[in-house]
Amino acid sequence: MTLKVYTSLLLLCLVSSVWTRTVRQVYDELDPEHWSHYTSECPRECFCPPSFPNALYCDNKGLKEIPAIPARIWYLYLQNNQIESISEKPFANATHLRWINLNKNKITNSGIESGVLSKLKKLLYLFLEDNELEEVPAPLPVGLEQLRLARNKISRIPEGVFSNLENLTMLDLHQNSLLDSALQSDTFQGLNNLMQLNIAKNSLKKMPLSIPANTLQLFLDNNSIEVIPENYFSAIPKVTFLRLNYNKLSDDGIPPNGFNVTSILDLQLSHNQLTKIPPINAHLEHLHLDHNRIKSVNGSQICPVSIAVEDDYGFHGNIPRLRYLRLDGNEIQPPIPLDIMICFRLLQAVVI
């Protein structure tokens, strides 16, 4: 199980670099006599590297409009400009676009021409971080795999905006203005292959509804969440990395076995209001509990298996897999209790 999870996450994190390497390998062998042709097609405001003719670099040019994109372009870099709108005209010939980076511009929803994004049929990656969007743009290309909308002003998610995005694996909405009311029970409907969902740094007070069942990484840091509903994680049985740092979780807000979930390998609960360590599962590998209100640690109580049973099985049984435990910023006084070390025999680091 662990191997499969890490393999999937590795593919998610490295997919862009693999694409880029593959294209570079093909076109590094391009005959130099064709370079002048590619250069003549290049918009004068941009840079077209002869060794990578599928890429168009228009970043950091002070542009206010998107230039005409040549038909051969797959990768388009427009970040760090002053662009306010996305119209259909510049993309008239750009039918092969896979990647668009429009981060750090001044794009608003009213500046996006109706239907312009959905017409980019082959688009896989769309980056619109650090703009001035107030809602998730729609409609979107159905083949999209990554959608990054961090650091906008998004407070609304239109109904059905994700319903056809079956290939989307990453959705980043962190540091926006989302309230609980923006996340309805059908908001994420259709995201059947989503692996990473980032809703950190919003204004949520509750755990979001109906997270896609295949989600592996769920990031909810820097909200105001107080309660974990009973059996919440049974609906997302593959969740592996869970971040709830900088919320308002207390002991009363966590069900008795709220985090006793076999799929969770990395659990982050730093900067909350906990006074004790919640029950965990033997499969957990990393636990972050720093900067809470914990005063003491009892290894016998927090050990996910009986220490006596563990002694019987030794290293051949289902011993706890915890390798990293962070407890600094609490009211715990060293040394580390011996029963912690007896229980968690695979511990490699304890911060206290």
Coordinates of C-alpha atoms in Angstrom, one line a residue:
M1 CA 0.0 0.0 0.0
T2 CA 2.7 2.5 1.0
L3 CA 4.7 1.7 -2.1
K4 CA 1.7 2.4 -4.3
V5 CA 1.0 5.7 -2.6
Y6 CA 4.5 7.0 -2.9
T7 CA 4.7 5.9 -6.5
S8 CA 1.5 7.8 -7.3
L9 CA 2.7 10.9 -5.5
L10 CA 6.1 10.8 -7.3
L11 CA 4.3 10.7 -10.6
L12 CA 2.2 13.7 -9.6
C13 CA 5.2 15.8 -8.4
L14 CA 7.5 15.0 -11.3
V15 CA 5.2 14.8 -14.3
S16 CA 5.9 18.3 -15.5
S17 CA 9.7 17.8 -15.5
V18 CA 9.3 14.4 -17.4
W19 CA 7.2 16.1 -20.1
T20 CA 9.8 18.9 -20.4
R21 CA 12.7 16.5 -20.6
T22 CA 11.0 14.3 -23.2
V23 CA 10.3 17.3 -25.5
R24 CA 13.8 18.6 -25.1
Q25 CA 15.3 15.3 -26.1
V26 CA 13.3 15.2 -29.3
Y27 CA 14.1 18.8 -30.3
D28 CA 17.7 19.1 -29.3
E29 CA 18.3 17.1 -32.4
L30 CA 16.5 19.6 -34.6
D31 CA 18.3 20.5 -37.8
P32 CA 19.8 24.1 -37.4
E33 CA 18.5 25.1 -40.8
H34 CA 15.0 25.1 -39.4
W35 CA 15.8 27.5 -36.5
S36 CA 15.4 30.7 -38.5
H37 CA 11.8 29.6 -39.4
Y38 CA 11.0 29.2 -35.7
T39 CA 12.6 32.5 -34.8
S40 CA 10.6 34.4 -37.5
E41 CA 7.4 33.0 -36.0
C42 CA 8.3 34.1 -32.5
P43 CA 6.4 37.2 -31.2
R44 CA 8.8 40.0 -30.8
E45 CA 8.0 40.4 -27.1
C46 CA 9.0 36.8 -26.4
F47 CA 11.8 34.4 -26.5
C48 CA 11.7 31.2 -28.6
P49 CA 14.7 28.9 -27.8
P50 CA 15.8 27.1 -31.0
S51 CA 16.6 23.9 -29.0
F52 CA 13.1 23.9 -27.5
P53 CA 10.7 25.1 -30.3
N54 CA 7.6 24.0 -28.6
A55 CA 8.1 26.5 -25.8
L56 CA 7.3 30.3 -25.8
Y57 CA 8.8 32.4 -23.0
C58 CA 6.9 35.7 -22.6
D59 CA 7.5 36.0 -18.8
N60 CA 8.7 39.2 -17.1
K61 CA 8.1 41.4 -20.2
G62 CA 5.7 43.9 -18.8
L63 CA 3.0 42.6 -21.2
K64 CA -0.6 43.9 -20.9
E65 CA -2.0 41.6 -23.5
I66 CA -1.3 38.0 -24.6
P67 CA 0.6 38.0 -28.0
A68 CA -0.4 35.8 -30.9
I69 CA 0.7 32.2 -30.1
P70 CA 2.2 30.2 -32.9
A71 CA 0.6 26.9 -33.8
R72 CA 3.6 24.8 -32.8
I73 CA 3.6 25.9 -29.1
W74 CA 2.9 23.4 -26.4
Y75 CA 4.4 25.3 -23.4
L76 CA 3.5 28.9 -22.8
Y77 CA 5.1 31.0 -20.1
L78 CA 3.3 34.4 -19.4
Q79 CA 4.0 34.8 -15.7
N80 CA 5.0 38.1 -14.1
N81 CA 3.3 40.5 -16.5
Q82 CA 0.5 43.0 -16.3
I83 CA -2.0 40.9 -18.3
E84 CA -5.7 41.7 -17.4
S85 CA -7.6 39.5 -19.9
I86 CA -7.7 36.2 -21.8
S87 CA -9.3 36.5 -25.2
E88 CA -9.8 34.0 -27.9
K89 CA -7.8 35.8 -30.6
P90 CA -4.2 35.1 -29.4
F91 CA -5.0 31.4 -29.3
A92 CA -6.6 31.1 -32.7
N93 CA -3.8 28.9 -34.0
A94 CA -2.6 27.5 -30.7
T95 CA -4.5 24.2 -30.9
H96 CA -1.7 22.1 -29.3
L97 CA -1.2 23.9 -26.0
R98 CA -0.5 21.6 -23.1
W99 CA 0.8 24.1 -20.5
I100 CA -0.1 27.7 -19.7
N101 CA 1.5 29.7 -16.9
L102 CA -0.3 33.0 -16.2
N103 CA 0.8 33.4 -12.6
K104 CA 1.3 36.9 -11.2
N105 CA -0.8 38.9 -13.6
K106 CA -4.0 41.0 -13.1
I107 CA -6.6 38.7 -14.6
T108 CA -10.2 39.0 -13.4
N109 CA -13.1 36.8 -14.2
S110 CA -14.7 39.5 -16.3
G111 CA -11.5 39.7 -18.3
I112 CA -11.8 36.0 -19.4
E113 CA -13.7 35.7 -22.7
S114 CA -16.5 33.3 -22.5
G115 CA -15.5 29.8 -23.5
V116 CA -11.9 30.7 -24.3
L117 CA -10.4 28.2 -21.9
S118 CA -12.6 25.2 -22.7
K119 CA -11.6 25.6 -26.4
L120 CA -8.0 24.7 -25.5
K121 CA -8.8 21.0 -26.0
K122 CA -5.3 19.6 -25.3
L123 CA -4.5 21.8 -22.3
L124 CA -3.3 19.7 -19.3
Y125 CA -1.8 22.4 -16.9
L126 CA -3.3 25.8 -16.2
F127 CA -1.6 28.1 -13.7
L128 CA -3.5 31.2 -12.7
E129 CA -2.0 31.9 -9.2
D130 CA -1.6 35.4 -7.9
N131 CA -4.2 37.1 -10.0
E132 CA -7.5 38.8 -9.2
L133 CA -10.1 36.1 -9.7
E134 CA -13.1 36.1 -7.5
E135 CA -14.5 32.7 -8.6
V136 CA -13.2 29.6 -10.3
P137 CA -13.2 30.3 -14.0
A138 CA -15.6 28.3 -16.1
P139 CA -15.9 26.4 -18.4
L140 CA -12.5 24.6 -18.2
P141 CA -10.8 22.2 -20.6
V142 CA -12.1 18.7 -20.0
G143 CA -8.6 17.1 -20.2
L144 CA -7.1 19.3 -17.6
E145 CA -4.8 17.5 -15.1
Q146 CA -3.6 20.4 -12.9
L147 CA -5.4 23.6 -11.9
R148 CA -3.6 26.1 -9.7
L149 CA -5.6 29.0 -8.4
A150 CA -3.7 29.9 -5.3
R151 CA -3.6 33.5 -3.9
N152 CA -6.5 35.0 -5.7
K153 CA -9.7 36.4 -4.2
I154 CA -11.9 33.4 -4.9
S155 CA -15.0 33.2 -2.7
R156 CA -17.3 31.3 -5.1
I157 CA -17.1 28.0 -7.0
P158 CA -19.7 27.9 -9.8
E159 CA -22.0 24.9 -9.7
G160 CA -20.7 22.0 -11.9
V161 CA -17.4 23.7 -12.7
F162 CA -15.5 20.5 -12.0
S163 CA -18.1 18.0 -13.1
N164 CA -16.4 17.1 -16.4
L165 CA -12.8 17.2 -15.1
E166 CA -12.2 13.5 -14.7
N167 CA -8.5 13.7 -15.4
L168 CA -7.7 16.4 -12.8
T169 CA -5.2 15.2 -10.3
M170 CA -4.3 18.4 -8.6
L171 CA -6.5 21.3 -7.5
D172 CA -4.9 24.2 -5.6
L173 CA -7.2 26.8 -4.1
H174 CA -5.1 27.8 -1.1
Q175 CA -5.0 31.4 0.2
N176 CA -8.3 32.5 -1.2
S177 CA -11.5 33.7 0.4
L178 CA -13.5 30.5 0.6
L179 CA -16.2 30.2 3.3
D180 CA -18.0 26.9 4.3
S181 CA -20.9 28.0 2.2
A182 CA -18.8 27.9 -0.9
L183 CA -18.2 24.2 -0.6
Q184 CA -21.4 22.3 -1.2
S185 CA -22.0 18.6 -1.2
D186 CA -21.6 18.4 -5.0
T187 CA -18.8 21.0 -5.4
F188 CA -16.1 18.4 -6.2
Q189 CA -18.4 16.1 -8.0
G190 CA -16.7 14.6 -11.1
L191 CA -13.1 14.8 -9.8
N192 CA -12.8 11.0 -9.8
N193 CA -9.0 11.0 -10.1
L194 CA -8.1 13.9 -7.9
M195 CA -5.0 13.1 -5.8
Q196 CA -4.1 16.4 -4.2
L197 CA -6.6 19.0 -2.8
N198 CA -5.2 22.2 -1.2
I199 CA -7.7 24.5 0.5
A200 CA -5.3 25.9 3.1
K201 CA -5.4 29.6 4.1
N202 CA -9.1 30.2 3.5
S203 CA -11.9 30.9 6.0
L204 CA -13.3 27.5 6.7
K205 CA -14.8 26.6 10.0
K206 CA -15.8 23.1 9.1
M207 CA -14.3 20.2 7.3
P208 CA -15.3 20.4 3.6
L209 CA -18.0 18.2 2.3
S210 CA -17.7 15.3 -0.2
I211 CA -14.0 15.3 -0.8
P212 CA -13.3 13.0 -3.8
A213 CA -12.7 9.4 -2.7
N214 CA -9.3 9.0 -4.4
T215 CA -7.7 12.0 -2.7
L216 CA -4.3 11.2 -1.3
Q217 CA -3.2 14.6 0.0
L218 CA -5.6 17.0 1.8
F219 CA -4.2 20.3 2.9
L220 CA -6.4 22.4 5.3
D221 CA -3.8 24.4 7.2
N222 CA -4.6 28.0 8.3
N223 CA -8.3 27.8 8.5
S224 CA -10.6 28.0 11.6
I225 CA -11.7 24.3 11.8
E226 CA -12.9 23.2 15.2
V227 CA -14.4 19.8 14.7
I228 CA -13.7 16.6 12.8
P229 CA -17.0 14.8 12.1
E230 CA -17.4 11.2 13.2
N231 CA -16.2 8.8 10.5
Y232 CA -15.1 11.7 8.3
F233 CA -12.2 9.8 6.7
S234 CA -14.2 6.7 5.8
A235 CA -15.4 8.6 2.7
I236 CA -11.8 9.2 1.6
P237 CA -10.2 5.9 2.4
K238 CA -6.9 6.6 0.5
V239 CA -5.9 9.8 2.2
T240 CA -2.3 9.6 3.1
F241 CA -1.1 13.1 3.9
L242 CA -3.3 15.2 6.1
R243 CA -2.4 18.7 7.1
L244 CA -4.5 20.6 9.7
N245 CA -1.9 22.9 11.1
Y246 CA -3.0 26.3 12.4
N247 CA -6.6 25.6 13.1
K248 CA -8.8 25.6 16.3
L249 CA -9.0 21.9 17.0
S250 CA -9.4 20.9 20.7
D251 CA -9.7 17.5 22.3
D252 CA -13.5 17.7 22.3
G253 CA -13.5 18.4 18.5
I254 CA -11.9 15.1 17.7
P255 CA -13.9 11.8 17.8
P256 CA -12.3 9.0 19.9
N257 CA -10.9 7.3 16.8
G258 CA -11.0 10.3 14.4
F259 CA -7.4 9.9 13.3
N260 CA -7.1 6.1 13.8
V261 CA -7.1 5.6 10.1
T262 CA -4.9 3.0 8.4
S263 CA -4.3 5.0 5.2
I264 CA -2.8 8.1 7.0
L265 CA 1.0 8.1 7.0
D266 CA 1.7 11.7 7.7
L267 CA -0.6 13.7 10.1
Q268 CA 0.1 17.3 10.9
L269 CA -1.8 19.0 13.8
S270 CA 0.6 21.7 14.8
H271 CA -0.6 25.0 16.2
N272 CA -4.0 23.8 17.5
Q273 CA -5.5 23.6 21.0
L274 CA -4.9 20.0 21.9
T275 CA -4.0 19.0 25.5
K276 CA -3.4 15.3 24.7
I277 CA -2.3 13.1 21.8
P278 CA -5.3 11.8 19.9
P279 CA -5.4 8.0 19.2
I280 CA -3.4 7.1 16.1
N281 CA -3.1 4.1 13.9
A282 CA -0.1 1.7 13.9
H283 CA 0.5 2.6 10.2
L284 CA 1.2 6.3 10.9
E285 CA 4.8 7.3 10.2
H286 CA 5.0 11.1 10.8
L287 CA 3.1 12.9 13.6
H288 CA 3.4 16.7 14.1
L289 CA 1.8 18.0 17.3
D290 CA 4.1 20.9 18.1
H291 CA 2.7 24.1 19.5
N292 CA -0.4 22.7 21.2
R293 CA -1.2 22.6 24.9
I294 CA 0.0 19.1 25.7
K295 CA 1.5 18.8 29.2
S296 CA 2.5 15.1 29.4
V297 CA 2.9 12.0 27.2
N298 CA 2.0 8.5 28.3
G299 CA 3.4 5.9 26.0
S300 CA 1.1 3.2 27.2
Q301 CA -2.0 5.3 26.5
I302 CA -1.0 6.5 23.0
C303 CA 0.5 3.3 21.8
P304 CA -1.7 2.0 19.0
V305 CA -1.1 -1.6 20.1
S306 CA -0.6 -3.2 23.5
I307 CA 3.0 -3.1 24.5
A308 CA 2.7 -6.6 25.9
V309 CA 1.4 -7.8 22.5
E310 CA 4.2 -5.9 20.8
D311 CA 6.8 -7.7 22.9
D312 CA 5.3 -11.0 21.8
Y313 CA 5.5 -10.2 18.1
G314 CA 8.8 -8.3 18.2
F315 CA 9.8 -6.9 14.8
H316 CA 7.8 -9.5 12.9
G317 CA 4.4 -8.3 14.0
N318 CA 2.2 -5.3 13.4
I319 CA 4.5 -2.9 15.5
P320 CA 3.8 0.8 15.2
R321 CA 5.6 2.4 12.2
L322 CA 6.0 5.9 13.7
R323 CA 9.4 7.3 12.7
Y324 CA 9.1 11.0 13.4
L325 CA 7.3 12.7 16.3
R326 CA 7.3 16.4 16.9
L327 CA 6.1 17.7 20.3
D328 CA 8.0 21.0 20.8
G329 CA 6.1 24.1 21.7
N330 CA 4.0 22.3 24.3
E331 CA 4.4 22.1 28.0
I332 CA 6.2 18.7 28.0
Q333 CA 9.4 18.5 30.0
P334 CA 12.2 16.1 29.0
P335 CA 13.3 13.4 29.1
I336 CA 11.2 11.4 26.7
P337 CA 9.3 8.7 28.7
L338 CA 10.8 5.2 28.2
D339 CA 7.5 3.7 27.3
I340 CA 7.4 5.9 24.2
M341 CA 10.6 4.3 23.0
I342 CA 9.3 0.8 23.9
C343 CA 6.2 1.3 21.9
F344 CA 7.5 3.2 18.9
R345 CA 10.7 1.1 18.2
L346 CA 11.1 2.6 14.7
L347 CA 11.4 6.2 15.9
Q348 CA 14.2 8.0 14.2
A349 CA 13.6 11.5 15.6
V350 CA 11.7 13.0 18.5
V351 CA 11.5 16.8 18.8
I352 CA 10.5 17.8 22.3

